[in-house]
Amino acid sequence: MSAVFDELTWRGLVASSTDEAALIEHLEAGPVTFYVGFDPTAPSLHMGNLVQLMVARAMQRAGHRPLILVGGSTGLIGDPKATGERVLNSKETVAGWVERIQQQVAKFVDFTGPAAAQVVNNLDWTESLSVLDFLRDIGKHFPVNRMLAREVVKARLEDGISYTEFSYVLLQSLDFLELNRSYGCTLQFGGSDQWGNITAGVELLRRSDGTHVHALATPLLTKADGTKFGKTESGTVWLDPEMTSPYAFHQFFLNAEDAKVVEYLKVFSERPRDEIDELARQTVEAPHRRAAQRALADDITALVHSPAERDAAVAAAAALFGRSDLAELAEPTLASLVHELQAPDLQVGAELPPVVDVLEASGVVASKSAARRAIAEGGAYLNNVRLADPEARLGDDDLLHGRYVITRRGKRTVGAVALVRATRGEDDHWEPS
RNA sequence: GGCAGGUUGCCCGAGUGGCCAAAGGGAGCAGACUGUAAAUCUGCCGGCAUCGCCUACGUUGGUUCGAACCCAACACCUGCCA
């Protein structure tokens, strides 16, 4: 049995595949060129895409060659979703996102050595393709009756689906055909929601060129209650540090449920099997220690961001959730914590602002009304001290090292502000009297 | 192009002239309990200068003391017919 297929199976990354025996044999026969695609539907990839990147890494470690496709053309069309028609993004927007995502995926694969990865863009072979060639060479292989039978399409027949989205599957299938012809690509994988698009490509290759290729799909990660994994209160967990801070990213994984943490660990940590088994055992015996959660959060943060960012996130959490008095933290520690929390500067005059303004500015609440509400509910904190009075103003005592304030809503939502005295020109450090 | 139906807060969905910032459900947030879990219970859930004011029920205009609710035009969606 192929070692890499065995590993993917053990890690729970194989939801479905084409002929398994043939695929294993193919992987054993020598280096396989494989591809996985990402459509630019946002300026950054998210945690869900990371599953595919982990598979690509495992495959490359085993000596296979990755082609990472960023969908410059498919992103212009839109993959049909069961929930309804997408809004088209402008060509300029999509092109900008393609560039950002190309840079983002680069850190996950190795571009050197015999199994060097390559990043490709499907706009390169579709932009100048004529409609007539497309309809004759590709469209001829797609029976509409079979297209209509696909799950997503069926789900949309009531509410309607545009011809644009209906045609998406042809474009993705064309990608596989093109990559097979130009790069010798013989395997495509993706999320299980892509299975229909992926197998359509396999079939196109067979019908058009008489070539037999392979496919693999990863399962959709879920939470214990069956809902999708990867959303937080503030939305999607992005890989871009500007969109989801390394601290928030680390916290997201640290808060994984006991019932699911081992499953996530297998996917997102590259630790060997015996270490993961040991962490699984600890989760059963001492769940409150959350050893598996810590390993998961640490590993994935180091990979997506950096070991330094991981250490900063761990240190920040220790300061915020530990028993240490924030006022006793040394200035450099506090400054890096404030940086980690992406604290904005808050301009203040001679008089210090009301606490509701500080809560709002720090980003832990969406509005002053929400700030008042949080205080009334007993869920708002300044420097780890619960606030009681919604009308209170900030006092000099509340400033850590003369300028920082750490805010918190509930147990986990933490923010900070750095006060800046607007009236002084040159002073960048204001001393409390 | 014609006819019919539809467009409500993050999502679904009630609401047919004042008692509507708008029922109910979902999602989300907070508190309690905990392990910065899960489950459960309770409260909250447009904004602000919070006994009040502002913005909001596709858009614009009108009727009215008063409109999410009535009228007109327009836009978009769905279905049927051409």
Coordinates of C-alpha atoms (C1' of nucleotides) in Angstrom, one line a residue:
Chain A
M1 CA 0.0 0.0 0.0
S2 CA 1.2 3.5 -0.8
A3 CA 2.6 5.1 2.3
V4 CA 1.2 8.5 1.5
F5 CA -2.3 7.2 0.7
D6 CA -2.1 5.3 4.0
E7 CA -1.1 8.4 5.9
L8 CA -3.9 10.5 4.3
T9 CA -6.4 7.8 5.1
W10 CA -5.2 7.6 8.7
R11 CA -5.4 11.4 9.0
G12 CA -9.0 11.3 7.9
L13 CA -8.3 13.2 4.8
V14 CA -9.9 10.9 2.2
A15 CA -13.6 11.3 1.9
S16 CA -13.8 9.8 -1.5
S17 CA -11.6 8.8 -4.4
T18 CA -11.7 7.3 -7.8
D19 CA -10.7 3.6 -8.1
E20 CA -8.7 3.3 -4.9
A21 CA -6.6 0.3 -5.9
A22 CA -5.6 2.0 -9.2
L23 CA -4.8 5.2 -7.4
I24 CA -2.5 3.5 -4.9
E25 CA -0.8 1.6 -7.7
H26 CA -0.3 4.9 -9.6
L27 CA 1.2 6.6 -6.5
E28 CA 3.6 3.7 -6.0
A29 CA 4.8 3.7 -9.6
G30 CA 6.7 6.9 -9.2
P31 CA 6.3 10.7 -8.8
V32 CA 2.8 11.8 -9.7
T33 CA 2.1 15.4 -10.8
F34 CA -1.1 16.5 -9.0
Y35 CA -3.1 19.6 -8.8
V36 CA -5.4 21.4 -6.4
G37 CA -7.2 24.6 -7.3
F38 CA -8.3 27.7 -5.3
D39 CA -10.7 30.2 -6.6
P40 CA -10.2 33.9 -5.7
T41 CA -13.5 34.6 -4.0
A42 CA -11.8 36.8 -1.3
P43 CA -8.5 38.6 -0.8
S44 CA -7.2 35.7 1.3
L45 CA -7.5 31.9 1.7
H46 CA -9.2 30.7 4.8
M47 CA -9.0 27.8 7.2
G48 CA -11.0 25.5 4.9
N49 CA -8.5 25.9 2.1
L50 CA -5.8 25.0 4.5
V51 CA -7.0 21.4 4.5
Q52 CA -6.1 21.1 0.8
L53 CA -2.7 22.7 1.4
M54 CA -1.9 20.2 4.1
V55 CA -2.7 17.4 1.7
A56 CA -0.5 19.0 -0.9
R57 CA 2.3 19.2 1.6
A58 CA 2.0 15.5 2.5
M59 CA 2.0 14.5 -1.1
Q60 CA 5.0 16.6 -1.9
R61 CA 6.9 15.1 1.1
A62 CA 6.2 11.8 -0.4
G63 CA 7.9 12.9 -3.6
H64 CA 5.0 14.0 -5.8
R65 CA 4.9 17.2 -7.7
P66 CA 2.3 19.9 -6.8
L67 CA 0.6 22.2 -9.2
I68 CA -1.2 24.9 -7.2
L69 CA -3.8 26.5 -9.4
V70 CA -5.3 29.9 -8.7
G71 CA -8.5 30.3 -10.6
G72 CA -8.1 33.6 -12.5
S73 CA -10.8 32.5 -14.9
T74 CA -13.0 30.3 -12.7
G75 CA -13.1 33.1 -10.2
L76 CA -14.7 35.3 -12.8
I77 CA -17.5 32.8 -13.3
G78 CA -18.3 31.5 -9.8
D79 CA -18.8 27.9 -8.7
P80 CA -22.6 27.3 -8.1
K81 CA -23.5 27.1 -4.4
A82 CA -26.7 25.5 -3.2
T83 CA -27.7 28.7 -1.4
G84 CA -28.0 30.8 -4.5
E85 CA -26.4 32.8 -7.3
R86 CA -23.2 34.6 -6.5
V87 CA -22.6 38.2 -7.2
L88 CA -19.9 38.7 -9.9
N89 CA -16.8 40.5 -8.8
S90 CA -15.1 42.9 -11.2
K91 CA -12.1 41.6 -13.3
E92 CA -9.8 44.0 -11.6
T93 CA -10.9 42.8 -8.2
V94 CA -10.4 39.1 -9.1
A95 CA -7.0 39.8 -10.7
G96 CA -5.9 41.5 -7.4
W97 CA -7.1 38.6 -5.3
V98 CA -5.3 36.1 -7.7
E99 CA -2.0 37.9 -7.0
R100 CA -2.5 37.9 -3.3
I101 CA -3.5 34.2 -3.1
Q102 CA -0.6 33.2 -5.3
Q103 CA 1.8 34.7 -2.8
Q104 CA -0.1 33.2 0.1
V105 CA 0.1 29.6 -1.2
A106 CA 3.8 29.9 -1.9
K107 CA 4.8 29.4 1.7
F108 CA 3.1 26.0 1.9
V109 CA 5.0 24.1 -0.8
D110 CA 8.6 23.8 -1.8
F111 CA 9.7 25.2 -5.2
T112 CA 13.0 23.5 -5.3
G113 CA 14.2 19.9 -5.8
P114 CA 12.9 17.2 -8.1
A115 CA 9.4 17.6 -6.8
A116 CA 9.4 21.3 -7.2
A117 CA 6.0 22.9 -7.0
Q118 CA 4.5 25.3 -9.6
V119 CA 1.8 27.9 -9.3
V120 CA -0.5 28.1 -12.4
N121 CA -3.4 30.3 -13.4
N122 CA -6.2 29.0 -15.5
L123 CA -6.7 32.4 -17.1
D124 CA -3.6 31.7 -19.1
W125 CA -5.4 29.1 -21.2
T126 CA -8.9 30.4 -21.1
E127 CA -8.6 34.1 -21.8
S128 CA -8.0 33.7 -25.5
L129 CA -10.0 30.6 -26.0
S130 CA -12.7 31.2 -28.6
V131 CA -16.4 30.5 -27.8
L132 CA -16.7 28.2 -30.8
D133 CA -13.7 26.1 -29.9
F134 CA -14.9 25.9 -26.3
L135 CA -18.3 24.7 -27.3
R136 CA -17.0 22.3 -29.9
D137 CA -14.1 20.8 -28.0
I138 CA -15.3 20.9 -24.5
G139 CA -19.0 21.4 -24.5
K140 CA -19.6 18.4 -26.8
H141 CA -18.4 16.1 -24.0
F142 CA -21.0 17.4 -21.5
P143 CA -24.5 15.9 -21.7
V144 CA -26.8 18.4 -20.2
N145 CA -29.0 15.7 -18.7
R146 CA -26.1 14.6 -16.6
M147 CA -25.2 18.1 -15.7
L148 CA -28.7 18.6 -14.5
A149 CA -28.5 15.6 -12.3
R150 CA -25.7 17.0 -10.2
E151 CA -26.7 17.8 -6.6
V152 CA -25.8 21.5 -6.6
V153 CA -27.6 22.1 -9.8
K154 CA -30.7 20.2 -8.7
A155 CA -30.8 22.3 -5.5
R156 CA -30.8 25.4 -7.7
L157 CA -33.4 24.4 -10.2
E158 CA -36.3 25.8 -8.1
D159 CA -34.7 29.2 -7.4
G160 CA -32.9 29.4 -10.6
I161 CA -29.3 29.2 -11.8
S162 CA -27.6 31.3 -14.5
Y163 CA -26.0 29.9 -17.5
T164 CA -22.8 31.4 -16.3
E165 CA -22.7 29.3 -13.1
F166 CA -24.1 26.3 -14.9
S167 CA -21.1 26.3 -17.2
Y168 CA -18.6 26.5 -14.3
V169 CA -18.0 22.7 -14.3
L170 CA -16.8 22.9 -18.0
L171 CA -14.1 25.4 -17.1
Q172 CA -12.8 23.4 -14.1
S173 CA -12.8 20.2 -16.2
L174 CA -10.9 22.0 -18.9
D175 CA -8.3 22.9 -16.3
F176 CA -7.6 19.2 -15.6
L177 CA -7.4 18.5 -19.3
E178 CA -5.0 21.3 -19.9
L179 CA -2.8 20.5 -17.0
N180 CA -2.7 16.8 -18.1
R181 CA -1.7 17.8 -21.6
S182 CA 0.9 20.4 -20.6
Y183 CA 2.3 19.1 -17.3
G184 CA 1.4 15.5 -17.3
C185 CA -0.9 16.0 -14.3
T186 CA -2.8 12.8 -13.4
L187 CA -4.4 13.5 -10.1
Q188 CA -6.7 16.3 -8.8
F189 CA -8.0 16.7 -5.3
G190 CA -10.2 19.2 -3.5
G191 CA -12.8 19.5 -0.8
S192 CA -15.8 17.1 -1.0
D193 CA -18.0 19.9 -2.2
Q194 CA -15.8 19.9 -5.3
W195 CA -16.2 16.2 -6.0
G196 CA -18.7 16.8 -8.8
N197 CA -16.4 19.3 -10.6
I198 CA -13.4 17.0 -10.1
T199 CA -15.0 13.9 -11.4
A200 CA -16.3 15.8 -14.4
G201 CA -12.7 16.6 -15.2
V202 CA -11.8 12.9 -15.0
E203 CA -14.6 12.1 -17.3
L204 CA -13.7 14.8 -19.8
L205 CA -10.1 13.4 -20.0
R206 CA -11.4 10.0 -20.7
R207 CA -13.9 11.1 -23.3
S208 CA -11.7 13.6 -25.0
D209 CA -8.3 12.1 -24.9
G210 CA -9.0 8.5 -23.7
T211 CA -6.7 9.2 -20.7
H212 CA -7.4 7.7 -17.3
V213 CA -6.6 10.0 -14.4
H214 CA -7.3 10.0 -10.7
A215 CA -9.2 12.1 -8.1
L216 CA -9.4 12.5 -4.4
A217 CA -11.7 14.5 -2.1
T218 CA -11.2 15.6 1.5
P219 CA -14.0 15.7 3.9
L220 CA -15.7 18.8 5.2
L221 CA -14.6 19.6 8.7
T222 CA -17.4 20.0 11.1
K223 CA -17.9 20.9 14.8
A224 CA -19.4 18.4 17.3
D225 CA -22.9 19.6 16.5
G226 CA -22.4 19.0 12.8
T227 CA -22.1 22.6 11.7
K228 CA -19.2 23.9 9.6
F229 CA -15.9 24.4 11.3
G230 CA -14.0 27.6 10.6
K231 CA -16.2 30.5 11.6
T232 CA -16.0 32.7 14.6
E233 CA -18.0 35.5 16.0
S234 CA -16.2 37.9 13.6
G235 CA -16.6 35.6 10.6
T236 CA -14.2 33.4 8.7
V237 CA -10.8 32.5 10.0
W238 CA -8.5 33.8 7.3
L239 CA -4.8 33.0 6.7
D240 CA -3.9 36.6 6.1
P241 CA -2.6 38.1 9.3
E242 CA -4.2 41.5 8.5
M243 CA -7.6 39.8 8.3
T244 CA -7.3 37.4 11.2
S245 CA -4.5 38.3 13.6
P246 CA -2.1 35.5 14.6
Y247 CA -3.4 35.9 18.1
A248 CA -7.0 35.3 17.0
F249 CA -5.9 32.5 14.7
H250 CA -4.1 30.8 17.6
Q251 CA -7.1 31.3 19.9
F252 CA -9.5 29.8 17.4
F253 CA -7.7 26.5 17.4
L254 CA -7.0 26.6 21.1
N255 CA -10.7 26.7 21.7
A256 CA -11.4 23.5 19.7
E257 CA -13.9 21.1 21.2
D258 CA -12.6 18.0 23.0
A259 CA -14.8 15.8 20.9
K260 CA -13.1 17.1 17.7
V261 CA -9.7 18.2 18.6
V262 CA -7.9 14.9 17.7
E263 CA -9.6 15.0 14.3
Y264 CA -8.3 18.5 13.7
L265 CA -4.9 17.6 15.0
K266 CA -4.6 14.8 12.5
V267 CA -5.4 17.2 9.7
F268 CA -3.5 20.4 10.7
S269 CA -0.5 19.0 12.6
E270 CA 2.3 17.2 10.9
R271 CA 3.3 15.4 14.1
P272 CA 3.8 11.6 13.7
R273 CA 1.2 9.2 14.6
D274 CA 2.5 8.1 18.0
E275 CA 2.6 11.7 19.2
I276 CA -0.9 12.3 18.1
D277 CA -2.1 9.1 19.7
E278 CA -0.4 10.3 23.0
L279 CA -2.2 13.6 22.8
A280 CA -5.5 11.8 22.2
R281 CA -4.9 9.8 25.3
Q282 CA -4.2 12.9 27.3
T283 CA -7.4 14.5 26.0
V284 CA -9.3 11.6 27.4
E285 CA -7.5 11.4 30.8
A286 CA -7.0 15.1 31.5
P287 CA -9.3 17.2 29.2
H288 CA -8.9 20.3 31.3
R289 CA -5.2 20.5 30.5
R290 CA -6.1 20.8 26.8
A291 CA -2.8 19.4 25.7
A292 CA -4.1 18.5 22.3
Q293 CA -5.7 22.0 21.8
R294 CA -2.4 23.6 22.6
A295 CA -0.4 21.4 20.3
L296 CA -2.9 22.0 17.5
A297 CA -2.9 25.8 17.9
D298 CA 0.9 26.0 18.3
D299 CA 1.6 23.8 15.2
I300 CA -0.8 25.4 12.9
T301 CA 0.1 29.0 13.9
A302 CA 3.8 28.3 13.4
L303 CA 3.1 26.9 10.0
V304 CA 0.7 29.5 8.7
H305 CA 2.4 32.5 10.4
S306 CA 5.7 31.8 12.0
P307 CA 7.3 30.3 15.1
A308 CA 7.9 33.8 16.4
E309 CA 4.2 34.7 15.9
R310 CA 3.2 31.5 17.6
D311 CA 5.4 32.4 20.6
A312 CA 3.9 35.9 20.7
A313 CA 0.4 34.5 20.7
V314 CA 1.2 32.1 23.5
A315 CA 2.8 34.8 25.5
A316 CA -0.1 37.2 24.9
A317 CA -2.6 34.5 26.0
A318 CA -0.6 33.7 29.1
A319 CA -0.6 37.4 30.1
L320 CA -4.3 37.8 29.4
F321 CA -5.7 34.6 30.8
G322 CA -3.1 33.9 33.4
R323 CA -3.2 35.1 36.9
S324 CA -0.6 37.8 36.4
D325 CA -1.6 41.4 37.2
L326 CA -1.5 43.3 33.9
A327 CA -0.1 46.4 35.8
E328 CA 3.0 44.4 36.7
L329 CA 3.9 43.5 33.2
A330 CA 7.1 45.1 31.9
E331 CA 6.7 47.7 29.3
P332 CA 8.2 45.7 26.4
T333 CA 6.0 42.7 27.2
L334 CA 3.0 44.9 27.3
A335 CA 4.0 46.7 24.1
S336 CA 4.2 43.5 22.2
L337 CA 0.9 42.3 23.7
V338 CA -0.7 45.5 22.5
H339 CA 0.9 45.0 19.1
E340 CA -0.4 41.4 19.0
L341 CA -3.9 42.7 19.7
Q342 CA -3.6 45.1 16.9
A343 CA -4.5 48.0 19.2
P344 CA -5.4 51.3 17.4
D345 CA -4.1 54.6 18.6
L346 CA -6.7 56.7 20.4
Q347 CA -6.3 60.4 20.3
V348 CA -7.3 62.1 23.5
G349 CA -7.3 65.6 24.8
A350 CA -6.6 66.9 28.2
E351 CA -9.5 64.9 29.7
L352 CA -9.6 61.1 29.4
P353 CA -12.5 59.6 27.4
P354 CA -15.5 57.6 28.8
V355 CA -14.9 53.9 29.1
V356 CA -17.6 53.1 26.4
D357 CA -15.5 55.0 23.9
V358 CA -12.4 53.0 24.9
L359 CA -14.3 49.7 24.5
E360 CA -15.5 50.7 21.1
A361 CA -12.2 52.0 19.9
S362 CA -10.4 48.8 21.0
G363 CA -12.8 46.8 18.8
V364 CA -14.2 44.5 21.4
V365 CA -17.7 45.9 20.9
A366 CA -19.3 47.2 17.7
S367 CA -20.9 50.4 19.1
K368 CA -21.3 52.5 22.2
S369 CA -24.7 51.0 22.7
A370 CA -23.1 47.5 22.7
A371 CA -20.5 48.7 25.1
R372 CA -23.2 49.9 27.6
R373 CA -25.0 46.6 27.1
A374 CA -21.9 44.6 27.8
I375 CA -21.2 46.6 31.0
A376 CA -24.8 46.1 32.1
E377 CA -24.5 42.4 31.5
G378 CA -21.3 42.3 33.6
G379 CA -19.2 41.2 30.6
A380 CA -16.9 44.2 30.1
Y381 CA -13.4 44.5 31.6
L382 CA -10.7 47.1 31.7
N383 CA -7.3 45.6 32.5
N384 CA -9.0 42.4 33.7
V385 CA -11.2 44.3 36.1
R386 CA -14.9 44.1 35.6
L387 CA -16.6 47.4 34.8
A388 CA -19.8 48.3 36.7
D389 CA -20.7 51.8 35.7
P390 CA -21.5 52.5 32.0
E391 CA -21.0 56.3 32.5
A392 CA -17.5 55.9 34.0
R393 CA -14.6 57.8 32.5
L394 CA -11.1 56.5 32.1
G395 CA -8.8 57.5 35.0
D396 CA -5.0 57.9 35.2
D397 CA -4.9 54.8 37.3
D398 CA -6.3 52.8 34.4
L399 CA -3.4 53.5 32.1
L400 CA -0.7 50.9 32.0
H401 CA 2.7 52.5 31.6
G402 CA 1.0 55.7 31.1
R403 CA -0.7 54.9 27.8
Y404 CA -2.1 51.4 27.3
V405 CA -5.5 50.0 28.2
I406 CA -6.4 46.4 27.8
T407 CA -10.1 45.8 27.2
R408 CA -12.1 42.6 27.2
R409 CA -15.6 41.5 26.5
G410 CA -16.7 38.2 28.0
K411 CA -14.0 35.7 28.5
R412 CA -12.2 35.6 25.3
T413 CA -12.7 38.7 23.2
V414 CA -9.7 40.9 24.0
G415 CA -8.5 44.2 22.6
A416 CA -6.4 47.2 23.6
V417 CA -5.8 50.9 22.8
A418 CA -2.7 53.0 22.9
L419 CA -3.6 56.5 24.0
V420 CA -2.0 59.4 22.1
R421 CA -2.1 62.9 23.5
A422 CA -3.3 65.0 20.5
T423 CA -2.3 68.4 21.9
R424 CA 1.4 67.8 22.3
G425 CA 3.5 67.9 19.2
E426 CA 6.8 66.2 20.1
D427 CA 5.9 64.2 23.1
D428 CA 5.4 60.6 22.2
H429 CA 5.3 59.5 25.7
W430 CA 2.9 61.0 28.2
E431 CA 3.5 60.7 31.9
P432 CA 0.6 60.5 34.3
S433 CA 0.7 63.2 37.0
Chain B
rG1 C1' -43.3 41.9 -24.8
rG2 C1' -48.0 40.2 -21.7
rC3 C1' -50.1 38.2 -17.1
rA4 C1' -49.5 36.8 -12.0
rG5 C1' -46.7 36.7 -7.5
rG6 C1' -42.7 38.6 -4.8
rU7 C1' -38.7 42.3 -2.6
rU8 C1' -39.1 43.1 5.8
rG9 C1' -33.6 43.5 10.5
rC10 C1' -27.1 38.8 9.9
rC11 C1' -30.5 34.6 7.8
rC12 C1' -35.5 32.5 7.5
rG13 C1' -40.2 34.6 8.3
rA14 C1' -45.0 37.3 10.5
rG15 C1' -47.0 41.9 9.8
rU16 C1' -52.7 45.2 5.2
rG17 C1' -53.1 52.9 8.3
rG18 C1' -51.6 54.8 14.7
rC19 C1' -50.6 50.0 20.4
rC20 C1' -44.1 48.7 14.9
rA21 C1' -37.4 49.4 15.9
rA22 C1' -41.4 45.7 13.7
rA23 C1' -44.2 38.6 16.2
rG24 C1' -41.7 33.9 15.9
rG25 C1' -37.5 30.8 14.7
rG26 C1' -32.2 30.4 13.6
rA27 C1' -27.5 32.4 14.1
rG28 C1' -24.7 35.6 17.4
rC29 C1' -23.3 38.0 22.3
rA30 C1' -23.2 38.2 27.7
rG31 C1' -24.0 36.0 32.7
rA32 C1' -24.2 31.4 35.7
rC33 C1' -21.7 26.5 35.7
rU34 C1' -16.7 25.0 33.8
rG35 C1' -11.2 23.9 31.5
rU36 C1' -10.4 30.7 27.5
rA37 C1' -14.5 23.3 26.1
rA38 C1' -19.4 20.9 25.1
rA39 C1' -24.4 20.7 27.1
rU40 C1' -27.9 23.4 30.1
rC41 C1' -30.5 27.6 32.3
rU42 C1' -31.1 33.2 32.3
rG43 C1' -30.7 37.9 29.9
rC44 C1' -29.4 40.7 25.5
rC45 C1' -29.5 41.2 20.3
rG46 C1' -30.2 49.0 14.6
rG47 C1' -27.6 53.7 16.2
rC48 C1' -27.0 57.8 19.5
rA49 C1' -26.5 62.8 23.5
rU50 C1' -31.0 56.1 26.2
rC51 C1' -37.7 58.1 30.2
rG52 C1' -36.0 61.1 24.3
rC53 C1' -34.1 61.5 19.3
rC54 C1' -32.3 59.5 14.6
rU55 C1' -32.0 55.8 10.8
rA56 C1' -34.6 51.3 8.8
rC57 C1' -39.2 47.3 6.0
rG58 C1' -36.3 47.3 -2.9
rU59 C1' -36.0 52.8 -5.1
rU60 C1' -38.4 57.5 -5.9
rG61 C1' -42.6 60.3 -5.4
rG62 C1' -47.7 60.9 -3.6
rU63 C1' -52.3 60.4 -0.3
rU64 C1' -53.0 61.1 5.1
rC65 C1' -52.8 64.5 11.3
rG66 C1' -50.1 59.8 10.8
rA67 C1' -47.6 54.5 6.2
rA68 C1' -43.6 48.5 6.4
rC69 C1' -48.8 48.6 5.6
rC70 C1' -52.9 52.8 0.6
rC71 C1' -51.6 55.0 -4.6
rA72 C1' -48.1 55.8 -8.8
rA73 C1' -43.6 55.1 -11.4
rC74 C1' -39.1 52.6 -11.6
rA75 C1' -35.5 48.5 -10.5
rC76 C1' -34.7 43.5 -9.4
rC77 C1' -36.4 38.3 -8.6
rU78 C1' -39.8 34.0 -9.6
rG79 C1' -43.5 31.5 -12.4
rC80 C1' -46.8 31.1 -16.6
rC81 C1' -47.7 32.8 -21.6
rA82 C1' -45.5 35.0 -26.3

